[in-house]
Structures are given as structure tokens and as C-alpha cells.
GROMACS .gro file of C-alpha atoms in nm:
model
  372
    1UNK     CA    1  -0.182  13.168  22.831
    2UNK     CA    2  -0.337  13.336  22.540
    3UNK     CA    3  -0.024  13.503  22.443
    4UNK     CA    4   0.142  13.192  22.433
    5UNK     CA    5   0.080  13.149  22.035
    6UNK     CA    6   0.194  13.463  21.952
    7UNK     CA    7   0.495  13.473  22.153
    8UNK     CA    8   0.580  13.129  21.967
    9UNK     CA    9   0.537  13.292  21.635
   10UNK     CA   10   0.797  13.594  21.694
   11UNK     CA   11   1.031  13.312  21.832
   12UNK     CA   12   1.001  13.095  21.531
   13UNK     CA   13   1.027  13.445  21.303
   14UNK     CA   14   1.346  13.516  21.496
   15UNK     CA   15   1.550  13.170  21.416
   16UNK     CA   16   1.400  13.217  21.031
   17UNK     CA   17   1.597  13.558  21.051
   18UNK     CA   18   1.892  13.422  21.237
   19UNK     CA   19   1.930  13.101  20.994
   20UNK     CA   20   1.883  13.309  20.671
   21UNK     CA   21   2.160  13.547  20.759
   22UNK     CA   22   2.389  13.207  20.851
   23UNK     CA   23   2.293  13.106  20.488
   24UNK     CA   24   2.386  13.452  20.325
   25UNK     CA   25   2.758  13.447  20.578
   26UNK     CA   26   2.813  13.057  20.438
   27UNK     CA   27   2.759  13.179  20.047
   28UNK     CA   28   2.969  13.520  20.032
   29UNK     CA   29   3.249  13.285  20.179
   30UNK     CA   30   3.230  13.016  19.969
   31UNK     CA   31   3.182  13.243  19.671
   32UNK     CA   32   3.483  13.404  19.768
   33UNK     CA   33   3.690  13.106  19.803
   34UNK     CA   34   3.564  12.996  19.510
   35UNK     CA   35   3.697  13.296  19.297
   36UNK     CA   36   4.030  13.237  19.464
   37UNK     CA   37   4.077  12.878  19.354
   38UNK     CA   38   3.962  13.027  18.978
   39UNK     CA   39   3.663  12.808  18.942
   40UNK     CA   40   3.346  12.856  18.812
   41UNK     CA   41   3.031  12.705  18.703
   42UNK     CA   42   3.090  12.550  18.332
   43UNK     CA   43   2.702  12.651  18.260
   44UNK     CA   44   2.693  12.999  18.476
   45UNK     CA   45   2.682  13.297  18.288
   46UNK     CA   46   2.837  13.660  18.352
   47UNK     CA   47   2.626  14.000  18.354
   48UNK     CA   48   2.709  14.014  17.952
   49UNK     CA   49   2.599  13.694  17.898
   50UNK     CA   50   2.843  13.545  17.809
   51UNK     CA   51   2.974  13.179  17.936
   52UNK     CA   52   3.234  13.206  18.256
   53UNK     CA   53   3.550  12.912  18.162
   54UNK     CA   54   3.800  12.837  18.402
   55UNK     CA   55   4.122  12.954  18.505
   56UNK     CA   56   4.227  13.288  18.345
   57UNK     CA   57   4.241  13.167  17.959
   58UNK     CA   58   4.050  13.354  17.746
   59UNK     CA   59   3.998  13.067  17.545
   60UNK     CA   60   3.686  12.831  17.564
   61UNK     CA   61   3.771  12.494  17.738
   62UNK     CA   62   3.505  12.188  17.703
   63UNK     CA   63   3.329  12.073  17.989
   64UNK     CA   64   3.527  11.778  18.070
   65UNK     CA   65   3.848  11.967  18.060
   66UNK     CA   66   3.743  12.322  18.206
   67UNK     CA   67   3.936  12.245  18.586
   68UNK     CA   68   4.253  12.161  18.428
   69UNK     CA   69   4.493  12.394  18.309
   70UNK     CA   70   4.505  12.451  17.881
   71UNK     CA   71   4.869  12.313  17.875
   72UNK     CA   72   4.812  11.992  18.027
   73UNK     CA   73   4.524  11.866  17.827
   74UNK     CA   74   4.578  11.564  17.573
   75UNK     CA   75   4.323  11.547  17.363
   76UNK     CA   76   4.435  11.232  17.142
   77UNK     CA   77   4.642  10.876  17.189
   78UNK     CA   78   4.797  10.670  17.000
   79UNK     CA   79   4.899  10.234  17.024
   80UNK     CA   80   5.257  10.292  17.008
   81UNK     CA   81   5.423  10.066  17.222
   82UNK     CA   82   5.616  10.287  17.488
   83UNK     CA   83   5.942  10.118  17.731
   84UNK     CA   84   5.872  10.108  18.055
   85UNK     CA   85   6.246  10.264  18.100
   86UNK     CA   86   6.515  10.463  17.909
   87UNK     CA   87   6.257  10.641  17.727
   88UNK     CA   88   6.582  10.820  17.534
   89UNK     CA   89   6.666  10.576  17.372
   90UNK     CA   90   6.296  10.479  17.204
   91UNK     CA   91   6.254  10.500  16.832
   92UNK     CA   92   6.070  10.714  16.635
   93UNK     CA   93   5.782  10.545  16.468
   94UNK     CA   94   5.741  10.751  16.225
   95UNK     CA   95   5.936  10.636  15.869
   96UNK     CA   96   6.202  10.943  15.742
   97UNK     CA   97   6.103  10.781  15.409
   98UNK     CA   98   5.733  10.880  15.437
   99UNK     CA   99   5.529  11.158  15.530
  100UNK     CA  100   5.248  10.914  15.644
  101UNK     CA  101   5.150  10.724  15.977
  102UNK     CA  102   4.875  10.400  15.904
  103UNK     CA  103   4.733  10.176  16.140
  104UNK     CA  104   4.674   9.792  16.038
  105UNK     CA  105   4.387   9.620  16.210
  106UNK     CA  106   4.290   9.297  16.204
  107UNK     CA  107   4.084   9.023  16.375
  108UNK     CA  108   4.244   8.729  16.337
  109UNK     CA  109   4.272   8.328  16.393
  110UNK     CA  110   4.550   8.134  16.493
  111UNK     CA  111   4.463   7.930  16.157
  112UNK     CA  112   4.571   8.204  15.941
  113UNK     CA  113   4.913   8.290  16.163
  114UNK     CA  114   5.107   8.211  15.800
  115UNK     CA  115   4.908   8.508  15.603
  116UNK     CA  116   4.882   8.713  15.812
  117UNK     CA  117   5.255   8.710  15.935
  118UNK     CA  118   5.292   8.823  15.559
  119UNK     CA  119   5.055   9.109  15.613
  120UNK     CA  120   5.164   9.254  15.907
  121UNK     CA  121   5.584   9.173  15.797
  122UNK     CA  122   5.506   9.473  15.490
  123UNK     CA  123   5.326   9.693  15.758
  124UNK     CA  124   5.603   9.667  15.994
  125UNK     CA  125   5.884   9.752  15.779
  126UNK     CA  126   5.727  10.095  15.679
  127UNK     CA  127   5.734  10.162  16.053
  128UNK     CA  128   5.317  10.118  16.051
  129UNK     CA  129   5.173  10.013  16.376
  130UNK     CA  130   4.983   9.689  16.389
  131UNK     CA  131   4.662   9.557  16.592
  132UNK     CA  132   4.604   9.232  16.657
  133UNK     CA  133   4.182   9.120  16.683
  134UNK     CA  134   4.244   8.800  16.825
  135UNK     CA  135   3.864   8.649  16.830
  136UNK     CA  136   3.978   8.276  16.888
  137UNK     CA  137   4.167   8.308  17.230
  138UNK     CA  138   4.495   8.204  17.111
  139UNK     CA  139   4.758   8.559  17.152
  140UNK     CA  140   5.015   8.274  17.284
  141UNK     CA  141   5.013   8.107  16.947
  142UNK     CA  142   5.201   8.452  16.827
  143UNK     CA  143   5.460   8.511  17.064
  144UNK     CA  144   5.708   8.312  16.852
  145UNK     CA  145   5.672   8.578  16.571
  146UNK     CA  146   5.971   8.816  16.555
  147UNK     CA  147   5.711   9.117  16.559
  148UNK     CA  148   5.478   9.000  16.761
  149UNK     CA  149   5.617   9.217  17.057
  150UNK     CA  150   5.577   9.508  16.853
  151UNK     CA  151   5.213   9.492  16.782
  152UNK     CA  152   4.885   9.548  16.991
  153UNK     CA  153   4.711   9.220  17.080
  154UNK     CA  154   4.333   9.258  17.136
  155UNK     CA  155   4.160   8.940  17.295
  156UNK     CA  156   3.806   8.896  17.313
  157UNK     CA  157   3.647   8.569  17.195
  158UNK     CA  158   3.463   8.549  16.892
  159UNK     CA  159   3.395   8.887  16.784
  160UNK     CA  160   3.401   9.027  16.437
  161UNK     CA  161   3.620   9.336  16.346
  162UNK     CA  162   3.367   9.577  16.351
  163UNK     CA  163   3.290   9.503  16.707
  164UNK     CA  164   3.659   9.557  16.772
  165UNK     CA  165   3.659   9.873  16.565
  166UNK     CA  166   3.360  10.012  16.790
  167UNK     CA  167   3.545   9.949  17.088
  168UNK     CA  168   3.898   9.965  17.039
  169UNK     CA  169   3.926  10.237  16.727
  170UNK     CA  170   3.766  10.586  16.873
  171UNK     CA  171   3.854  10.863  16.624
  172UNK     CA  172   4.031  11.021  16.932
  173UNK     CA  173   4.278  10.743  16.975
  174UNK     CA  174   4.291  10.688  16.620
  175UNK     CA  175   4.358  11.083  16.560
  176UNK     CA  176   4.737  11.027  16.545
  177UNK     CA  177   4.675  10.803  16.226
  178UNK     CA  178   4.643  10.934  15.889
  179UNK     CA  179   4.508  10.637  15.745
  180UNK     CA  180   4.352  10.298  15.916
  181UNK     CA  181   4.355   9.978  15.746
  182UNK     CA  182   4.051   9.763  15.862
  183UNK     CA  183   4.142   9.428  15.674
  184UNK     CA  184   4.061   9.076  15.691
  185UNK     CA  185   4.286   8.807  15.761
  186UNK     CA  186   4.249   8.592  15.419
  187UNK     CA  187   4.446   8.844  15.149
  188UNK     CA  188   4.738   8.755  14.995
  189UNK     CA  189   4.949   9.069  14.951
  190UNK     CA  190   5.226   8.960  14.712
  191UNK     CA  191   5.170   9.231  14.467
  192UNK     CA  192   5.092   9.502  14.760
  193UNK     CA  193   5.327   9.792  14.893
  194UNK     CA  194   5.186  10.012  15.175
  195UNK     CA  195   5.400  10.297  15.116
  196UNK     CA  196   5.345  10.338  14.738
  197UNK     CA  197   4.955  10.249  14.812
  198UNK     CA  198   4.941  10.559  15.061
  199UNK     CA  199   5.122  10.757  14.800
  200UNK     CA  200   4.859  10.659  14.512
  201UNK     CA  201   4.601  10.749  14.727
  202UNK     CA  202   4.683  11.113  14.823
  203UNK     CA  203   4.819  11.215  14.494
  204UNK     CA  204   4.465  11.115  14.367
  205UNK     CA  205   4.269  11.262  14.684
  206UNK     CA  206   4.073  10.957  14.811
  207UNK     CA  207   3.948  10.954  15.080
  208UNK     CA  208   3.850  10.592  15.108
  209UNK     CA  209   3.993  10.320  14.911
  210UNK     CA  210   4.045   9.925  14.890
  211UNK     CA  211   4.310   9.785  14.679
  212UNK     CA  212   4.192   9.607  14.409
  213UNK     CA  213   4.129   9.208  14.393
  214UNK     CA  214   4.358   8.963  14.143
  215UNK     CA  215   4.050   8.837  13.951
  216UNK     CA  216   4.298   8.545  13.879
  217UNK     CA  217   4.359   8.404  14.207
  218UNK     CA  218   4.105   8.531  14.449
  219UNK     CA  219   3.849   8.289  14.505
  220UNK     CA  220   3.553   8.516  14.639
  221UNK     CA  221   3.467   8.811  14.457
  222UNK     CA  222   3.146   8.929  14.523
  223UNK     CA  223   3.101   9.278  14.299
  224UNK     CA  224   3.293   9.386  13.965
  225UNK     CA  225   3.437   9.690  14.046
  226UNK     CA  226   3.619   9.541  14.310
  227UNK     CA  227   3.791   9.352  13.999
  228UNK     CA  228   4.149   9.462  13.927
  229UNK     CA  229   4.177   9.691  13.570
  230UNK     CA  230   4.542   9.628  13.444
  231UNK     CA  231   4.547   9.921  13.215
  232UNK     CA  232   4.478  10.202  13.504
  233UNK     CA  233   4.574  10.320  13.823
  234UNK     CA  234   4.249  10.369  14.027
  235UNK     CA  235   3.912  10.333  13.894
  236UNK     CA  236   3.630  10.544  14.074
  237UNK     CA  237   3.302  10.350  13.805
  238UNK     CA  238   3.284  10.052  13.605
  239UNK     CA  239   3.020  10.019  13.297
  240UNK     CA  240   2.736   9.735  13.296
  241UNK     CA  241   2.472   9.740  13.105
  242UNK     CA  242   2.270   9.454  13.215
  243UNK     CA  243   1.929   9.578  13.322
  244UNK     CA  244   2.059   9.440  13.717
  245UNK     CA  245   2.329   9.665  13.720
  246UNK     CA  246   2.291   9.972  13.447
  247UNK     CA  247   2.614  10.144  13.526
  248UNK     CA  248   2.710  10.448  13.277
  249UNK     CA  249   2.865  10.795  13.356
  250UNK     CA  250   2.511  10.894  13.478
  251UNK     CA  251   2.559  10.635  13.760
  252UNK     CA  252   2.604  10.852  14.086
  253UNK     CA  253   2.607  10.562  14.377
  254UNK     CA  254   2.693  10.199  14.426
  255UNK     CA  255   2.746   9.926  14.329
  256UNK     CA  256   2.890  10.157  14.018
  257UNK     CA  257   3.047  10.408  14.180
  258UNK     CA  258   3.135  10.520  14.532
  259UNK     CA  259   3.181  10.234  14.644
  260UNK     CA  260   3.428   9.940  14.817
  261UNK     CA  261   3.403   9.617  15.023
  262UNK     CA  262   3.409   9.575  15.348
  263UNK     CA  263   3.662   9.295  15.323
  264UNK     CA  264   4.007   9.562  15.260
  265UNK     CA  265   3.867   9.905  15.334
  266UNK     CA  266   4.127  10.202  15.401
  267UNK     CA  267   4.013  10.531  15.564
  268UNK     CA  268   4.187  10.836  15.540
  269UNK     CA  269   4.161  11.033  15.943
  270UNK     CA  270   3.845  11.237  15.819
  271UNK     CA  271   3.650  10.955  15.726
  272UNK     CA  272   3.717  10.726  15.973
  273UNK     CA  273   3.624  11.019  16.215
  274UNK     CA  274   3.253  10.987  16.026
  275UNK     CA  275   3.237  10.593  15.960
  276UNK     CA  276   3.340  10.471  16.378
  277UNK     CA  277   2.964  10.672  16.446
  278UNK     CA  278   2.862  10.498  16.144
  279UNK     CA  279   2.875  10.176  16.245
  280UNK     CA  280   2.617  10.016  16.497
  281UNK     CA  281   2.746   9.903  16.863
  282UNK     CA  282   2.502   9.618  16.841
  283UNK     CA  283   2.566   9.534  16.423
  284UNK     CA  284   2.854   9.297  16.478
  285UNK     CA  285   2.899   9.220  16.130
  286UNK     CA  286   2.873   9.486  15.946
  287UNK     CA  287   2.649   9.441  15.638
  288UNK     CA  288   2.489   9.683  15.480
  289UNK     CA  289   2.781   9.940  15.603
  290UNK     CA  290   2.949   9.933  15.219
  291UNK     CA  291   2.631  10.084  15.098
  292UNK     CA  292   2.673  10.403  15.286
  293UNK     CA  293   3.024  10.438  15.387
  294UNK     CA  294   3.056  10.724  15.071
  295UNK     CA  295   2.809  10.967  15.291
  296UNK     CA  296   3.149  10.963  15.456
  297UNK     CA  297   3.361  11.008  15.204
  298UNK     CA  298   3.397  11.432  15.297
  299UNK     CA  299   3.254  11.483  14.949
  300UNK     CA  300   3.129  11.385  14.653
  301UNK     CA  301   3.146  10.968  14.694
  302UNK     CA  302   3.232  10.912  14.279
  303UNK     CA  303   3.547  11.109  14.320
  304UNK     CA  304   3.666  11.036  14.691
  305UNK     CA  305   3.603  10.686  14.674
  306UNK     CA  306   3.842  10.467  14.491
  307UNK     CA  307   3.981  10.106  14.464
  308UNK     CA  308   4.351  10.118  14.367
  309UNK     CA  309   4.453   9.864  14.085
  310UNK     CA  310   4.836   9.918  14.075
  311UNK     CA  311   4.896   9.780  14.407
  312UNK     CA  312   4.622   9.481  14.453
  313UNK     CA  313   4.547   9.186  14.656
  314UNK     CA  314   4.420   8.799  14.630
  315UNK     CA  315   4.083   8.730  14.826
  316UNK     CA  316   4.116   8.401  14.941
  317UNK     CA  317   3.786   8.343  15.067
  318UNK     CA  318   3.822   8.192  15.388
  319UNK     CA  319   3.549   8.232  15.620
  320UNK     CA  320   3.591   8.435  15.891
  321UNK     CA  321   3.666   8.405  16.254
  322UNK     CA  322   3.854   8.047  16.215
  323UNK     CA  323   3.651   7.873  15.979
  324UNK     CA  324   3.820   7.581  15.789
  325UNK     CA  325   4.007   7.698  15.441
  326UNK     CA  326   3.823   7.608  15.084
  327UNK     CA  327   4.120   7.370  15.073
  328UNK     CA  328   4.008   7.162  15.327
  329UNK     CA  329   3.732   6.892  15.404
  330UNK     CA  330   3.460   7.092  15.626
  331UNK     CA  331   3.301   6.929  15.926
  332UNK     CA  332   2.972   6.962  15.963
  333UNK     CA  333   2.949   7.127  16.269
  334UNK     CA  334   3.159   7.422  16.065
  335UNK     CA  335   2.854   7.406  15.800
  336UNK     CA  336   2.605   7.458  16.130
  337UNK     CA  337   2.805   7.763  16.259
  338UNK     CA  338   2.815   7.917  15.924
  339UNK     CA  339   2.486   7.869  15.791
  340UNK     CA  340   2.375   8.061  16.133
  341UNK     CA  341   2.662   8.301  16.122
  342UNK     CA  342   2.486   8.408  15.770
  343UNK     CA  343   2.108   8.391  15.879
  344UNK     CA  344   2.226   8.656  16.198
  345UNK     CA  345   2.415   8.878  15.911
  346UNK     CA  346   2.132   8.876  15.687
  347UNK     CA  347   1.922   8.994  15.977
  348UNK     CA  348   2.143   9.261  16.062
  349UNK     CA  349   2.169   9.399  15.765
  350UNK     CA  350   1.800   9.438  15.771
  351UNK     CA  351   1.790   9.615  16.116
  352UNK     CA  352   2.081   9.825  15.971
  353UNK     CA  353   1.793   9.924  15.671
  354UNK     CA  354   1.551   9.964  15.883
  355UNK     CA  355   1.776  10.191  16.141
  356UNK     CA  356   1.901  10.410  15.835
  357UNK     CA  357   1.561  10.442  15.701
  358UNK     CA  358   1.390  10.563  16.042
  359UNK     CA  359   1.679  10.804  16.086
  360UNK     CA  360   1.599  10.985  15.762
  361UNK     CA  361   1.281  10.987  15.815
  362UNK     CA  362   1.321  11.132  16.194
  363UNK     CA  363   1.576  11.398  16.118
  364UNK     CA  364   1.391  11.696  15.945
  365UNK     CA  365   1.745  11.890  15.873
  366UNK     CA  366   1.871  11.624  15.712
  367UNK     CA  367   1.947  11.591  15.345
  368UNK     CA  368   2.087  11.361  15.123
  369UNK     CA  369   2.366  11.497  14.957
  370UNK     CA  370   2.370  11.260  14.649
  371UNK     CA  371   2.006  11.305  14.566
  372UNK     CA  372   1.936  11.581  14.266
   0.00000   0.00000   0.00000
């Protein structure tokens, strides 16, 4: 009987040495098979250090991508409209009159159907694609429109653009674009061309732009050098010298320079690429955003940002997401909505402060590239 513990112990050192040499059998095969199916750890690292990718390319792939062959990866989309048969005979959508392709995005009310059937018509005929922000439910309402099957309806009650941007624009889909118009649905675009717009604006190299507003007719202007100049092309400045504003030539930010509205901005691909991460999943409305969109502006902001006054457009001023025109009488339960629709904006643009503000402060590599 006293042997009995040690005869236990060579036992239980036996089925360690029997189950460790099962282990080593189960690896060398899977290893192997492994190496036949060409895959490999997208972390793992060969004897030279350097990382292992898959397949036999001797190119790096990304880790989302590394198990499928190079050839068949598609990296970017698009929101062309596709048939669901004869795919021959689908037209190009790209204009043989122009060397650019623009995106036109829009939330929109079935209240303002009339404008912005005008808007998307001019879009439309330069072969531009069109997306619909419908925030008030109605995407019936449109069907009657002789375009409306040829634009991208987006439903999703009561949201501002810039919560459809976030989720609807990713610089990946958006890749095939070279420039996206993020407009609002109350601007009258009699005296606006697309084409020659997108023509103005490379042959100055902007990269983002608003057209300019008829100081006439539009009944909501908000900063001067959103004003239309009749004797120029673009302006980049404008000159104040009231002690609020004290714009000169030495001005290097806005509201003088680098600078447009939220209501009619236009990004080339690059900046859009920079302003989607810009703006904040939770910031529905999108104040405070005009202030820093030139940090995106893939350079210096008082020569890549630029309002266009040769082709221009009328700010009507009607509140957004379906709120009753100036033109008629306003109920009072529109006066409710609104006054809290401006208390939550006011408080997000202070959260969007705050948020830009703690960011500096937090990254240590950062600099500000407009401060001397």
C-alpha cells in the first residue's frame, strides 16, 4: 500500500507525456493545413520580422481584406441607381460634357416639393446624382416627379442633414464623387449652373466653397461675406472695420476669411474625406461646424476656401425641417417647436466648443496650423 502514491504519480506523468505529444501531432497538422490554404495570422510575424499577409501577394492587404484575394476587393461605392436587368443597356452617369461627378444632398419637406424640384431639375440634367433626406415621412408625396425614380430617397423622421450626412455620406461611399453638395432645401437657384460652378471652382483651386447669396432677394443672411460681390468672381476676405468684426488683409480666420455657411456648403473629395470625422454623431445640427470646417480645407483656409459670386443663390429663410414659410401666418405650436429647436442648437454648439477645446488640449502632437 505504500507504493500506491508513487505508482499514481508515474501514471499521471505518463498521460501528461501522452497528451502533450497529442497536442504537438494536432499543431504540426493544422499548421500544415494551414500553409496549404495560404493563410496566416494578420498580426504574426516571420523570422525577419516582418508582417506575414495573405495569399502570395507581395503587397500589404488591410486586416479586413487580408482572406480575400487583391482582385476582388472594392474598396469604394457609389448611389447610382443600377437595373435589376439588361445591365447593357444602362447609361453612363457620367456627363461627356464634363470632367466632373457631384453629389446633391438634401433633407427635405414635402412643403418645399416646388423648390426643390428646381434644385434637383439643374442637378439632374448635368447627369449629377441626387439624395433625397426626407425628415417628414412623406417619399410618396415625390413619386409624381419625373426624376424622382432617379434619385436616392432617405427616410428617417425628423432628422437634420448632418445626421444624414453622418450616416448615409462615409467618405468611402462618397469616394466616387468629386464634389458633394450638402444644401438646404430653401435656395432659389435661378441664377445657378452646376457645371460652370464646378468649373469656377477648380480653375481657382477651392477646395470648399458656397455660392454666394442675392443680397436682394434672400431674406436671411446671417454674415457679410456670404453677400454676393457683382464686380468679382470668388472672393476668399471681405474688409470691416468695425471694432466687432476688424477684417483687413492681416485677417487669417473667420468670419473674414476662410470661411462659408453651413446653409450651401460644397466639398471637393479631400475635404469631405476630413469634414464626415469632423462632424459629431450626437451634434445633430451642426453649429459651430462653419467655424472649423477650413482645418479641412487641405491647406491654407484664406486661399482654399471660397464663396463663388458669378453663379449665386437666394436664401429664402425658411426654417428647417417643415416649418411654415415667412409668407405665411405661423401657429403657435410652430413658434414652440422652434424656439426649442434653437435652445437644443445653442446647446450644441456649446458641447461642440467644449469637445474641440478638450481635444486640443488632450492631443500633445497636435498643432494648429493657422496659429503664427
Amino acid at each position: 500500500m505504500k507504493h500506491q502514491p508513487r505508482r499514481c504519480g508515474v501514471v499521471a506523468a505518463v498521460v501528461a507525456l501522452v497528451l502533450l505529444a497529442c497536442l504537438q501531432i494536432q499543431y504540426h497538422h493544422l499548421k500544415v493545413d494551414l500553409g496549404k490554404a495560404g493563410f496566416a495570422s494578420a498580426t504574426q510575424d516571420n523570422s525577419n520580422g516582418n508582417p506575414i499577409h495573405l495569399g502570395t501577394s507581395s503587397k500589404p492587404a488591410t486586416a479586413t481584406t487580408n482572406s480575400l484575394p487583391r482582385g476582388i476587393v472594392e474598396r469604394h461605392s457609389d448611389m447610382y441607381l443600377r437595373p435589376l436587368w439588361d445591365d447593357s443597356a444602362a447609361t453612363t452617369h457620367k456627363n461627356k460634357h464634363d470632367d466632373h461627378n457631384a453629389l446633391l444632398a438634401m433633407a427635405v419637406g414635402i412643403s418645399q416639393i416646388k423648390n426643390v424640384d428646381t434644385m434637383a431639375r439643374k442637378f439632374l440634367k448635368e447627369n449629377y446624382a441626387v439624395m433625397l433626406f426626407h425628415y417628414d415621412g412623406n417619399v410618396d408625396g415625390w413619386r409624381h416627379l419625373e426624376w424622382s425614380d432617379k434619385a436616392i430617397h432617405i427616410l428617417a423622421h425628423n432628422q437634420t442633414k448632418w445626421w444624414f450626412a453622418k450616416r448615409f455620406l462615409h467618405p468611402d461611399v462618397m469616394a466616387i464623387y468629386d464634389f458633394i453638395f450638402l444644401w438646404d432645401e430653401d435656395l432659389g437657384v435661378e441664377n445657378f449652373n452646376p457645371r460652370r460652378y464646378l468649373d469656377i471652382i477648380v480653375s481657382e483651386g477651392l477646395e470648399i466653397t458656397q455660392p454666394a447669396l442675392d443680397p436682394d432677394l434672400s431674406t436671411d443672411i446671417h454674415h457679410r461675406i456670404t453677400i454676393r460681390n457683382k464686380m468679382t468672381k470668388v472672393h476668399r476676405r471681405i474688409y470691416d472695420n468695425r471694432p466687432s468684426m476688424n477684417c483687413s488683409d492681416e485677417s487669417k480666420g473667420p468670419p473674414c476669411t476662410g470661411w462659408v455657411e453651413g446653409m450651401a456648403p460644397v466639398f471637393s473629395r479631400a475635404a469631405w474625406n476630413c469634414v464626415w470625422h469632423l462632424i459629431q454623431n450626437d451634434l445633430i445640427h451642426g453649429w459651430g461646424l462653419d467655424m472649423k470646417l477650413g482645418y479641412c480645407a487641405q491647406g491654407d483656409r484664406t486661399e482654399k476656401v471660397g464663396v463663388i459670386d458669378s453663379e449665386y443663390v437666394v436664401h429664402q429663410g425658411i426654417p428647417s425641417l417643415g416649418g411654415p414659410s415667412l409668407g405665411r401666418k405661423t401657429p403657435r405650436r410652430s413658434l414652440d417647436l422652434r424656439t426649442h429647436i434653437r435652445r437644443q442648437s445653442s446647446a450644441e454648439l456649446e458641447k461642440f466648443k467644449e469637445r474641440w477645446n478638450r481635444a486640443v488640449r488632450e492631443d500633445e502632437g497636435w498643432r494648429d496650423p493657422f496659429e503664427s
